[in-house]
XYZ file of C-alpha atoms in Angstrom:
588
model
C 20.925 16.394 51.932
C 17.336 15.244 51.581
C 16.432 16.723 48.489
C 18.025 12.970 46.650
C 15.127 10.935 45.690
C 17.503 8.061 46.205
C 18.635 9.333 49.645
C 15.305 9.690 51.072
C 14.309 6.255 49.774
C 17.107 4.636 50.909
C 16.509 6.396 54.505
C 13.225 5.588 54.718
C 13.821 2.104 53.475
C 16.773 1.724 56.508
C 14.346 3.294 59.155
C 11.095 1.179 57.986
C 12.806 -1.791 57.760
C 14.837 -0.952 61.901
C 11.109 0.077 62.611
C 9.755 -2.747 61.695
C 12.176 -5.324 62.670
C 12.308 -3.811 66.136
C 9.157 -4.001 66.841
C 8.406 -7.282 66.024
C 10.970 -8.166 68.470
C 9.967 -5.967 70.642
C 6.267 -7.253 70.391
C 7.713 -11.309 70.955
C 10.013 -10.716 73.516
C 7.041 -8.850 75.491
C 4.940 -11.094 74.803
C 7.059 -14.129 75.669
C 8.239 -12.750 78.292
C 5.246 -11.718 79.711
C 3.291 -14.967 78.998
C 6.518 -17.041 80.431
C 6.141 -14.904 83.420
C 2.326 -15.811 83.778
C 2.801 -19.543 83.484
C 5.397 -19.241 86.151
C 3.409 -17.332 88.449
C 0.494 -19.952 87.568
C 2.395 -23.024 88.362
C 3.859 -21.156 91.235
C 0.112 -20.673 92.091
C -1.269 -24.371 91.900
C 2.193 -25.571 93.807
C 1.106 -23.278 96.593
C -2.783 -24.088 96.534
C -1.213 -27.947 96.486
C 0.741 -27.371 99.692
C -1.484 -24.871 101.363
C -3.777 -28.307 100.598
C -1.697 -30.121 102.976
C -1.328 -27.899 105.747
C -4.955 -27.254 105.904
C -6.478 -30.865 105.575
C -7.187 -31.208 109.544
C -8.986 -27.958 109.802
C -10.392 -27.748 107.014
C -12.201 -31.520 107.274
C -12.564 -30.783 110.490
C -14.700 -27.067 109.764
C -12.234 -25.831 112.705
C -12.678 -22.204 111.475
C -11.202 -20.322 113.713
C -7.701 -22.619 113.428
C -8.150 -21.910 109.706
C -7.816 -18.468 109.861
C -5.090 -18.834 112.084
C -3.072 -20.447 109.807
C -4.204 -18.864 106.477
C -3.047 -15.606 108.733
C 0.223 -17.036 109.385
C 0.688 -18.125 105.989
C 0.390 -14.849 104.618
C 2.433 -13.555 107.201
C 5.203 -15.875 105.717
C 4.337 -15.808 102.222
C 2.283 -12.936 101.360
C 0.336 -14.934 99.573
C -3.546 -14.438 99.483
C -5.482 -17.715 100.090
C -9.429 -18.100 100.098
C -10.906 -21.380 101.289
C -14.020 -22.053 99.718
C -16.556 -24.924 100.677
C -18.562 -26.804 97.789
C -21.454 -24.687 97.931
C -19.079 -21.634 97.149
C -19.300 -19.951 100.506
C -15.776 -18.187 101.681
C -14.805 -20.428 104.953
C -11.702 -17.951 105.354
C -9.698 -15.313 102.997
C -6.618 -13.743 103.971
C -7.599 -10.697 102.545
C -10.658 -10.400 104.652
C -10.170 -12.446 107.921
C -13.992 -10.778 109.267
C -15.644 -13.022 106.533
C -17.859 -10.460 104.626
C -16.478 -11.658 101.450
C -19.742 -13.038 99.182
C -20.511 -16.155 98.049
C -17.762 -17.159 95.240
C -19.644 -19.761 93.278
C -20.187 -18.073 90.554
C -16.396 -17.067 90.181
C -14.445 -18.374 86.988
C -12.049 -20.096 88.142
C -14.052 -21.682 90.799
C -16.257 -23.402 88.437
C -13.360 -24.536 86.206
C -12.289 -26.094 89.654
C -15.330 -27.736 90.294
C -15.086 -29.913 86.724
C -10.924 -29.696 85.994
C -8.212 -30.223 87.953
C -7.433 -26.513 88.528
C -9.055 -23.355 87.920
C -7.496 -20.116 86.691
C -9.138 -16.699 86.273
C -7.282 -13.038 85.666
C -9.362 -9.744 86.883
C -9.218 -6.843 89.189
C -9.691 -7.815 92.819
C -13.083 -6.326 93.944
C -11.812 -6.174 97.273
C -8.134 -5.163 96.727
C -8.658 -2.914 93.531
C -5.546 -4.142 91.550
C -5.002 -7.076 88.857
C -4.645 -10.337 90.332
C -4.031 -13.964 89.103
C -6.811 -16.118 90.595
C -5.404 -20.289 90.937
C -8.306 -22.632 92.195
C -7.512 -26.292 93.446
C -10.366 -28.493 94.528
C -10.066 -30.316 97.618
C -12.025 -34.264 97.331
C -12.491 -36.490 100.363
C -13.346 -39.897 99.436
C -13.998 -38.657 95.605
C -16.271 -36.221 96.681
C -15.975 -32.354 96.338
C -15.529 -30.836 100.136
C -14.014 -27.386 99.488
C -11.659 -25.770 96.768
C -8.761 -23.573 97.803
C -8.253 -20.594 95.965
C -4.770 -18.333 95.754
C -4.077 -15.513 94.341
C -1.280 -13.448 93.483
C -1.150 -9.494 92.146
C 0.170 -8.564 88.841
C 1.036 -5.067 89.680
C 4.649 -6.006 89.795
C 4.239 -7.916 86.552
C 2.730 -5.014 84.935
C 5.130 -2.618 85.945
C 7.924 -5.073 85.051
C 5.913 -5.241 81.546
C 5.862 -1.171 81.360
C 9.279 -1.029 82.213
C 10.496 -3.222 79.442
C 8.057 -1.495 76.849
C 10.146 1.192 77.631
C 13.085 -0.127 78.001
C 12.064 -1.339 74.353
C 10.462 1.789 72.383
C 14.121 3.435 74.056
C 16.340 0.939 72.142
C 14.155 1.452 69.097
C 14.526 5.034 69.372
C 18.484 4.827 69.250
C 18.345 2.372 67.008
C 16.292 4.247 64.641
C 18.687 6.969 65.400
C 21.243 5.068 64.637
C 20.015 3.410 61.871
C 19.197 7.383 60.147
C 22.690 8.127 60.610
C 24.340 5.196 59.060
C 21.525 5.037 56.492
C 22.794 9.211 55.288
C 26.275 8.062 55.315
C 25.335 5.020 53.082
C 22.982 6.972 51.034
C 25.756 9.739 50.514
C 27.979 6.798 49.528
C 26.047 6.104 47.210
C 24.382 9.093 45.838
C 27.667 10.895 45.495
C 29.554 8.483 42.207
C 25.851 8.749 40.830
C 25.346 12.130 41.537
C 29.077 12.738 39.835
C 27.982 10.173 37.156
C 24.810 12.185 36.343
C 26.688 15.356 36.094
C 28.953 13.895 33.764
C 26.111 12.435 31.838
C 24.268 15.625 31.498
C 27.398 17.337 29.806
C 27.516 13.995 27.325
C 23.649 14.828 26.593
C 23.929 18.857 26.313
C 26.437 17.843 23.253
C 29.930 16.938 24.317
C 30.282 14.058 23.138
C 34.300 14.322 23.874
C 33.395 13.945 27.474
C 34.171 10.463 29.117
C 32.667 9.876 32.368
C 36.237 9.490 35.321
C 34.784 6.977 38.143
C 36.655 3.787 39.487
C 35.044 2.352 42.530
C 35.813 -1.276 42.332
C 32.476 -2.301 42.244
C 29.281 -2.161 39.615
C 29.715 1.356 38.950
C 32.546 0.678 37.284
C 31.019 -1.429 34.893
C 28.216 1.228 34.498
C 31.128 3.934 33.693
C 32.559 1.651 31.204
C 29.061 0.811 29.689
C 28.209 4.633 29.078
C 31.572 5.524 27.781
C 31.455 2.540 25.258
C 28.065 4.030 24.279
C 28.976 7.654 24.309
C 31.883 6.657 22.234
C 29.014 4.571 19.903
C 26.920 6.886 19.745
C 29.791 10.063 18.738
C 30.720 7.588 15.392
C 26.946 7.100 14.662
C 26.215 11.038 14.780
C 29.557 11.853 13.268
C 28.048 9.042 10.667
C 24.848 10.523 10.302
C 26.695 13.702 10.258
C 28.384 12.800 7.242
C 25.822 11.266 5.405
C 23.701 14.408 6.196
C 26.428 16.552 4.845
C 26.629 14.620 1.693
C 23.056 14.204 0.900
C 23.099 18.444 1.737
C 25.897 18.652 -0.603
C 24.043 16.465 -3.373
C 20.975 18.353 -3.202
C 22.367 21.911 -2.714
C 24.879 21.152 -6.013
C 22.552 18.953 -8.205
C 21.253 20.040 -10.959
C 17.611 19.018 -10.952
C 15.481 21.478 -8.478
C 13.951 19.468 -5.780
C 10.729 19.545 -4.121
C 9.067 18.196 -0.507
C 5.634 18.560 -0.931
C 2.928 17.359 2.272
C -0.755 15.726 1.648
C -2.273 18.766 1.468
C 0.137 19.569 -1.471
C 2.055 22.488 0.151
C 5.708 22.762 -0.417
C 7.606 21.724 2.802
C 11.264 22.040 1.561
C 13.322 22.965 -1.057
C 16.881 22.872 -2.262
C 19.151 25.638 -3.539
C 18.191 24.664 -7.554
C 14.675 25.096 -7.249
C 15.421 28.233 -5.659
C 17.347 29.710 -7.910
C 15.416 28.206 -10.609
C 12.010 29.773 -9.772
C 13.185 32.654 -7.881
C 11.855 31.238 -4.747
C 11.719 33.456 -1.503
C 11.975 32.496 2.638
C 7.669 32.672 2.513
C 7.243 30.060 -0.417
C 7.541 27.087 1.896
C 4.211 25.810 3.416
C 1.888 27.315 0.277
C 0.418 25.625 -2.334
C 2.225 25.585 -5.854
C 0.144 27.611 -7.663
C 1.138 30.845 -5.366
C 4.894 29.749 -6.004
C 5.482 28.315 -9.576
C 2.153 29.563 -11.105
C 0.717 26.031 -11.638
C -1.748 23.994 -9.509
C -1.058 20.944 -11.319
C 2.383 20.062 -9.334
C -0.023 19.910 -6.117
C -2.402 18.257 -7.481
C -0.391 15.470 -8.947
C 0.947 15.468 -5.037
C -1.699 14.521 -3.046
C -2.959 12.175 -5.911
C 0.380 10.564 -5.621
C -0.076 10.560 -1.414
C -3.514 8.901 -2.230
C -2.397 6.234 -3.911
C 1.397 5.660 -2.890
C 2.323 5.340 -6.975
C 4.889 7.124 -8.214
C 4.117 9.955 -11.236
C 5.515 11.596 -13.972
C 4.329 14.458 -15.627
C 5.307 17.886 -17.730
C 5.110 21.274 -16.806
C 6.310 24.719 -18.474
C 7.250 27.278 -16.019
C 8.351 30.330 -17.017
C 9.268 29.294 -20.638
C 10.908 26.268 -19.608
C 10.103 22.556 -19.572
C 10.450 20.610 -16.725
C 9.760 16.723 -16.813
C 8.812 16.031 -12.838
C 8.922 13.118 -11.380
C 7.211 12.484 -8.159
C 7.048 10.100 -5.777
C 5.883 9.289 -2.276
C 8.437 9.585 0.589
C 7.761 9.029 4.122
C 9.364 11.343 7.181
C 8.695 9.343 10.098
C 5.157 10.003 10.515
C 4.551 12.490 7.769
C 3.705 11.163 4.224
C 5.481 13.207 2.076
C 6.244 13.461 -2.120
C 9.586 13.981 -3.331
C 9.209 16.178 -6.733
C 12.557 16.320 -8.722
C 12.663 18.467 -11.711
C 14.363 17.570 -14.889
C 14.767 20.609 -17.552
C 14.215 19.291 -20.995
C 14.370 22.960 -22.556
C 17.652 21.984 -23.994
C 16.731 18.478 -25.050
C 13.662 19.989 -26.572
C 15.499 22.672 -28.229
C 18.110 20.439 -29.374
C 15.504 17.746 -30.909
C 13.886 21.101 -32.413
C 17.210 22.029 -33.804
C 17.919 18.365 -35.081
C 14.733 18.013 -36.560
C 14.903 21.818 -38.366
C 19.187 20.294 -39.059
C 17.980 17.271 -40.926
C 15.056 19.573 -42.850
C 17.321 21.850 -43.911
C 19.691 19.557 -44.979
C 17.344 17.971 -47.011
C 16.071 20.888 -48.219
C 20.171 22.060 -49.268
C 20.576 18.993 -50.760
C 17.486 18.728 -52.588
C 17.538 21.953 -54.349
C 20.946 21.722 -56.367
C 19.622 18.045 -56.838
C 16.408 19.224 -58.346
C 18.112 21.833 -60.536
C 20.781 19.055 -61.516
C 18.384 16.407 -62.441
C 15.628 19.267 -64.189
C 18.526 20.577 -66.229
C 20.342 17.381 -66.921
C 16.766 15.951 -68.262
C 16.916 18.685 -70.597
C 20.022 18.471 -72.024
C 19.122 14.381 -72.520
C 15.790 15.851 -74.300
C 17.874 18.487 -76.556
C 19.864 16.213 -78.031
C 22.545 19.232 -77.371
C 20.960 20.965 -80.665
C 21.376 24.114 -79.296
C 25.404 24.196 -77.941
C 24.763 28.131 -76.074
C 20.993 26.261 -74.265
C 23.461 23.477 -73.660
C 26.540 25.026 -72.166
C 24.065 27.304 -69.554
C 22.592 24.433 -68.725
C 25.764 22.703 -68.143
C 27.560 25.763 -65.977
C 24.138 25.423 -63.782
C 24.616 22.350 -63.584
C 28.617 22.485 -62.353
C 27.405 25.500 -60.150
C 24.851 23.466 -58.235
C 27.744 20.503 -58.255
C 29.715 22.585 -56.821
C 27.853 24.327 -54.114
C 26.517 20.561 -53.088
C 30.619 19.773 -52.573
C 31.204 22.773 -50.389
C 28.016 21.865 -48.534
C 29.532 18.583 -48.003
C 32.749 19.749 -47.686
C 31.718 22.008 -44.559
C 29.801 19.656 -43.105
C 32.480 16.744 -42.926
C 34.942 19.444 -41.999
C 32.862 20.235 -38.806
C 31.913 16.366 -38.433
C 36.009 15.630 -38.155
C 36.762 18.411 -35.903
C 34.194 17.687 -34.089
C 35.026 13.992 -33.317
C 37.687 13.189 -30.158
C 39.930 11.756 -32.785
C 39.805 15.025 -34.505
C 40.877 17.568 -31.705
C 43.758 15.111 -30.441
C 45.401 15.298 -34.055
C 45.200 19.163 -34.170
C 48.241 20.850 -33.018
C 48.498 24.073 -31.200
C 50.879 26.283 -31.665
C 51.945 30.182 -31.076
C 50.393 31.790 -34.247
C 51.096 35.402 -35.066
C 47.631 37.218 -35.899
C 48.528 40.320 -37.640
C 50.328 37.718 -40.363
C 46.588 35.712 -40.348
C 45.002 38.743 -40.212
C 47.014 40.239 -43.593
C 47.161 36.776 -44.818
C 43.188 36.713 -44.740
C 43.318 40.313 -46.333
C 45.413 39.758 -49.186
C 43.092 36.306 -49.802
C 39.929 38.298 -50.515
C 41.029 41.567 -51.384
C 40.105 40.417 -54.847
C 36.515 39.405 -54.460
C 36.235 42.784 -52.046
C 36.657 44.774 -55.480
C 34.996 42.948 -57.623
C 31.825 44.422 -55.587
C 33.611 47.955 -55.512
C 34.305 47.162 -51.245
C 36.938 48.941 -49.871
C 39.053 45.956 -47.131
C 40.375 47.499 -44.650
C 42.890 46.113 -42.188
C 44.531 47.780 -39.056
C 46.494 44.993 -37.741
C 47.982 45.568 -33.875
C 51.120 47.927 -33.455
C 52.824 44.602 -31.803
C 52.736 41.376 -32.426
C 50.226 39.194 -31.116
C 50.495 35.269 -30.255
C 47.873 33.182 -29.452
C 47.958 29.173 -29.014
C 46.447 27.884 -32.332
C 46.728 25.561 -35.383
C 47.584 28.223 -38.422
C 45.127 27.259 -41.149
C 42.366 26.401 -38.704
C 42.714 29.838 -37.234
C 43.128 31.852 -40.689
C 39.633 29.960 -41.975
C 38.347 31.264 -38.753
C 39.189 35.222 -40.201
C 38.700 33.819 -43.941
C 34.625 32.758 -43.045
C 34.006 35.787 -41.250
C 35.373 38.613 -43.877
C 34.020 36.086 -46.697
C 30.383 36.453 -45.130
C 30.739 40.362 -44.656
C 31.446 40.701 -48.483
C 28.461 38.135 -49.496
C 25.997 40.084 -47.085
C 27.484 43.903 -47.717
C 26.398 45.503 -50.567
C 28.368 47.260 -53.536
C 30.586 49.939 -51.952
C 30.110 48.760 -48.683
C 33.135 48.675 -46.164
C 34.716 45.852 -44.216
C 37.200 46.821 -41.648
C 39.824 43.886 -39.772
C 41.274 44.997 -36.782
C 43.732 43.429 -33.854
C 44.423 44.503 -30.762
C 45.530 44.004 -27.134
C 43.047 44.155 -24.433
C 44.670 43.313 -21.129
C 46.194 39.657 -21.520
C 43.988 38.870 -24.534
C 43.682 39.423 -27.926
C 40.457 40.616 -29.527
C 39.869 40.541 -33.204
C 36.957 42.694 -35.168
C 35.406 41.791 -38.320
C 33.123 44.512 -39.073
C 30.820 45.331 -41.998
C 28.306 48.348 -42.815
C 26.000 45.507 -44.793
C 22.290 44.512 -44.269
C 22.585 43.679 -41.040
C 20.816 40.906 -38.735
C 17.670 41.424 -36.880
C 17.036 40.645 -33.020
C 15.002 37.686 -33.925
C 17.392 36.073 -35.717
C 20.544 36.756 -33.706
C 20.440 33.952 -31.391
C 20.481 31.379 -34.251
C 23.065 32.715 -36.388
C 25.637 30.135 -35.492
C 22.841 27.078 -35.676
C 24.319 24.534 -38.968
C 21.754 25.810 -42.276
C 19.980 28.748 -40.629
C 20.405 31.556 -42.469
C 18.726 35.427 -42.395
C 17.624 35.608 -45.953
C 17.526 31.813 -47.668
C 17.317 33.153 -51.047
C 19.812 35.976 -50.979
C 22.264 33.347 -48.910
C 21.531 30.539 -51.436
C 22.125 32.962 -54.564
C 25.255 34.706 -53.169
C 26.300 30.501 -52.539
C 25.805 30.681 -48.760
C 25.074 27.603 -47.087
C 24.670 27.962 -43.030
C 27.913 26.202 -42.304
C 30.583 28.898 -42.513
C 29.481 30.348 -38.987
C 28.462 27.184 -37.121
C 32.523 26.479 -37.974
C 33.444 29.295 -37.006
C 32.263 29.248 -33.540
C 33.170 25.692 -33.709
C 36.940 26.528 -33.989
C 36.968 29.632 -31.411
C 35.532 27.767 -28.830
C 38.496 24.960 -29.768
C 40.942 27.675 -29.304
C 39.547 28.281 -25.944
C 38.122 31.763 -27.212
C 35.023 33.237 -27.166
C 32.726 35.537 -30.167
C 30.062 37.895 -29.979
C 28.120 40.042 -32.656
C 26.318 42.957 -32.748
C 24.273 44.439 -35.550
C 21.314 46.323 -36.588
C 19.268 45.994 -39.808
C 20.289 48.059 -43.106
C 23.541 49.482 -40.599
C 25.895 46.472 -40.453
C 27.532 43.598 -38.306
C 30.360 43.420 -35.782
C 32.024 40.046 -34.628
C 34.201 40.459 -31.709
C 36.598 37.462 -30.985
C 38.682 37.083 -27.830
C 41.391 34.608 -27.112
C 44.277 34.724 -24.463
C 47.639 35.593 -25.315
C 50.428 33.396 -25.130
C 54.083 34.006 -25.866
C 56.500 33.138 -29.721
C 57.873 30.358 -27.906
């Protein structure tokens, strides 16, 4: 019951404030009572000293002593009141108390010599004679305005005492019930009151564990009520706001985790703090590369570095680096977690814009350098014929086939390049139209086109076309130059003799078409760049057999159009395989 903070304080509280109040009243109603009780008995006192005045004038102006103490005897008889009758000089002329007269001289008494100078004197002490508390009243006695005797009466307080005791106790027993009292209706009030808030904290300790669902039940019809309503409103707040946070969480999460820029956290001290699923994956980053330093997880100290000088000055920086053969542009800036001064570090690979402004740059060179050579040999050979005066008509017409030859290879070179630049545009792929094209027919089409030129080198052109036909979801003549480039290249780059085989066939629910050749071959290093626009193996034995690094950059222009996909294979001085793969469709 007790172990409430709020119970015992509202106990105590009740019981200090009965204990207090109590006693106060206990302490006036004493003390009025007993000082009430006093100024009665006083007055009481004087009133008798006043009358016992009058009954004793004839003796005691007369000094008839022995018919004083008869009377003061009789009057005590009657009243019980003790009366002393004291001359001026303070000697005891007769005492009820002691009628044999031993008493000492009382002079020097208090209330005597207030007597002797005020109308009355009054004096409280324990009776050396009777050995109890009494109330001492002196009157002075005058005869012709001088002082002739004073007469003194007393009273004990033992009855006033015990009547004091008694009501002390009377007292500290009503403050003991009433403090009993006041414990009992102070629980009940305390258990009225601790039990909504001990139901309310209950409640309020499931809403902070997490369930925010929870709405506190209470109706009381008086301030709790409001406090219920005030705590649901801000449970309810507070549910949107996390659900909002939530949700913002979630979607900065998702951003980071599906960006495509790695992202760093990196502290003051230039250790990485946090990552996000890119720059994992991007440097192969493991649970123990958080909280080290960058050149134990990226092999570069100058990301840290650039960090805390960043932290140091609160500017933002960019800078390269190349990590494992790619080029990052970073850019970092500072980014404060509540207390922590952070940097945010977001990666940016350039590899492909790099590669691709290498590429352009090597595109524009080479197409200078296509251009310029059948425009060299044009203008060289043209000069001459200007200078021969066509004197010599054999000199002449050589010079003039060169001349159409070089023409000629400039207006396929031009010819492939607009072809790609039109297919190429979004203009260009909305005019071409798809539609179910038989391969074997391409494929014996394509054949038939250059069995001629196959022979002329002694080649043997083989084709093995599928046992069924095949469909796929093409536009015809876009699709046969697609066959047409790739047997044309394996004659230029076979040698006399040499074999090139065309084969179809079903493989699952695509089609895959070979164009293989027992030629020169490619090597390893040049692979990769075999479909880049002008790069060819061997310049001059591409540029004399009228290559000019187009025919394969379309090609893989026009699978990818048809949603297809090519890959080649070859080794030097042992030949070249393209594989093609597209997905079926049906005739109609």
């Amino acid at each position: 019951m007790f172990h409430s903070k709020i119970t015992r304080r509202l106990v105590t509280s009740f019981l200090l404030i009965v204990l207090v109040s109590l006693s106060l009243l206990g302490i006036l109603l004493l003390n009025y009572f007993r000082d009430y009780t006093m100024q009665q008995e006083k007055n009481a006192l004087i009133l008798n000293a006043k009358i016992i005045e009058t009954s004793l004038e004839d003796q005691l102006y007369s000094r008839d002593i022995f018919g004083l103490h008869t009377t003061l005897q009789e009057l005590h008889e009657k009243t019980d009141l003790r009366v002393t009758v004291i001359d001026a000089d303070g000697a005891v002329l007769g005492d009820t108390a002691d009628p044999e007269q031993t008493m000492n001289n009382h002079l020097d008494r208090e209330e005597v010599q207030q007597a002797m100078t005020e109308p009355y004197g009054f004096a409280i002490r324990q009776s050396e004679t009777l050995h109890e508390n009494l109330m001492y009243v002196a009157v002075p006695v005058y005869r012709g305005g001088q002082l002739i005797g004073i007469i003194r009466t007393s009273s004990s307080l033992v009855s006033m005492e015990q009547s004091y005791h008694t009501g002390l106790r009377v007292i500290l027993s009503a403050l003991f019930f009433a403090l009993l009292a006041a414990l009992i209706i102070a629980i009940w009030l305390a258990h009225r009151q601790v039990q909504p808030i001990r139901c309310l904290s209950l409640d309020a300790m499931e809403i902070a564990s997490g369930n925010l669902h929870k709405r506190l039940q209470w109706q009381s019809g008086d301030e709790f009520d409001t406090l219920v309503q005030t705590i649901n409103q801000l449970t309810r707040n507070l549910s949107a706001k996390i659900q909002e946070s939530q949700a913002e969480a979630d979607k900065m999460s998702l951003i980071l985790n599906h960006t495509d820029n790695a992202i760093m956290l990196i502290d003051e001290r230039g250790l990485i703090v946090d990552t996000n699923r890119q720059a994992e994956e991007d440097f192969q980053l493991q649970g123990n590369a958080l909280h080290r330093h960058s050149i134990h997880v990226i092999g570069s100290a100058e990301l840290s570095e650039t960090a805390q000088e960043v932290c140091r000055q609160g500017k933002a920086q960019t800078i390269t680096l190349t990590i494992r053969s790619k080029t990052y542009q970073v850019f970092l800036a500072p980014f404060y977690d509540g207390p922590d001064e952070l940097v945010l570090a977001v990666f940016h690979d350039i590899s492909l814009l790099r590669e691709i402004h290498q590429r352009q740059s090597e595109f524009v060179s080479n197409a200078a350098h296509e251009l310029a050579t059948p425009l060299t040999s044009i203008s060289g050979f043209a000069e001459t014929l200007l200078d021969d005066d066509f004197k010599d008509p054999e000199a002449s017409r050589h010079f003039i086939g060169i001349i159409y030859r070089e023409a000629q290879r400039m207006n396929s070179l031009m010819k492939g390049l607009l072809e790609l630049a039109r297919l190429d545009s979004t203009h260009g792929k909305t005019k071409i139209k798809r539609i179910p094209v038989e391969v074997n027919t391409i494929l014996h089409q394509t054949a038939e086109q250059l069995q001629a030129k196959a022979k002329s080198k002694g080649q043997t052109l083989i084709e093995e076309p599928a046992p069924i036909p095949l469909y796929v979801l093409a536009a015809p003549e876009l699709f046969g130059q697609i066959l047409y480039n790739l047997t044309e290249n394996a004659i230029k780059y076979t040698p006399e003799g040499g074999t090139i085989h065309l084969k179809s066939r079903q493989v699952a629910d695509h089609l895959e078409l070979t164009v293989a050749d027992n030629g020169i071959g490619i090597g390893p290093a040049d692979l990769p760049r075999i479909f880049d626009r002008f790069y060819r193996v061997d310049k001059a034995r591409a540029r004399k057999s009228g290559g000019n690094g187009i025919g394969l950059s379309l090609v893989k222009f026009l699978v990818e159009l048809f949603d297809g996909t090519i890959e080649v294979t070859s080794q030097l001085e042992k030949g070249t395989t393209f594989t093609l793969t597209f997905p079926l469709t049906t005739k109609s």
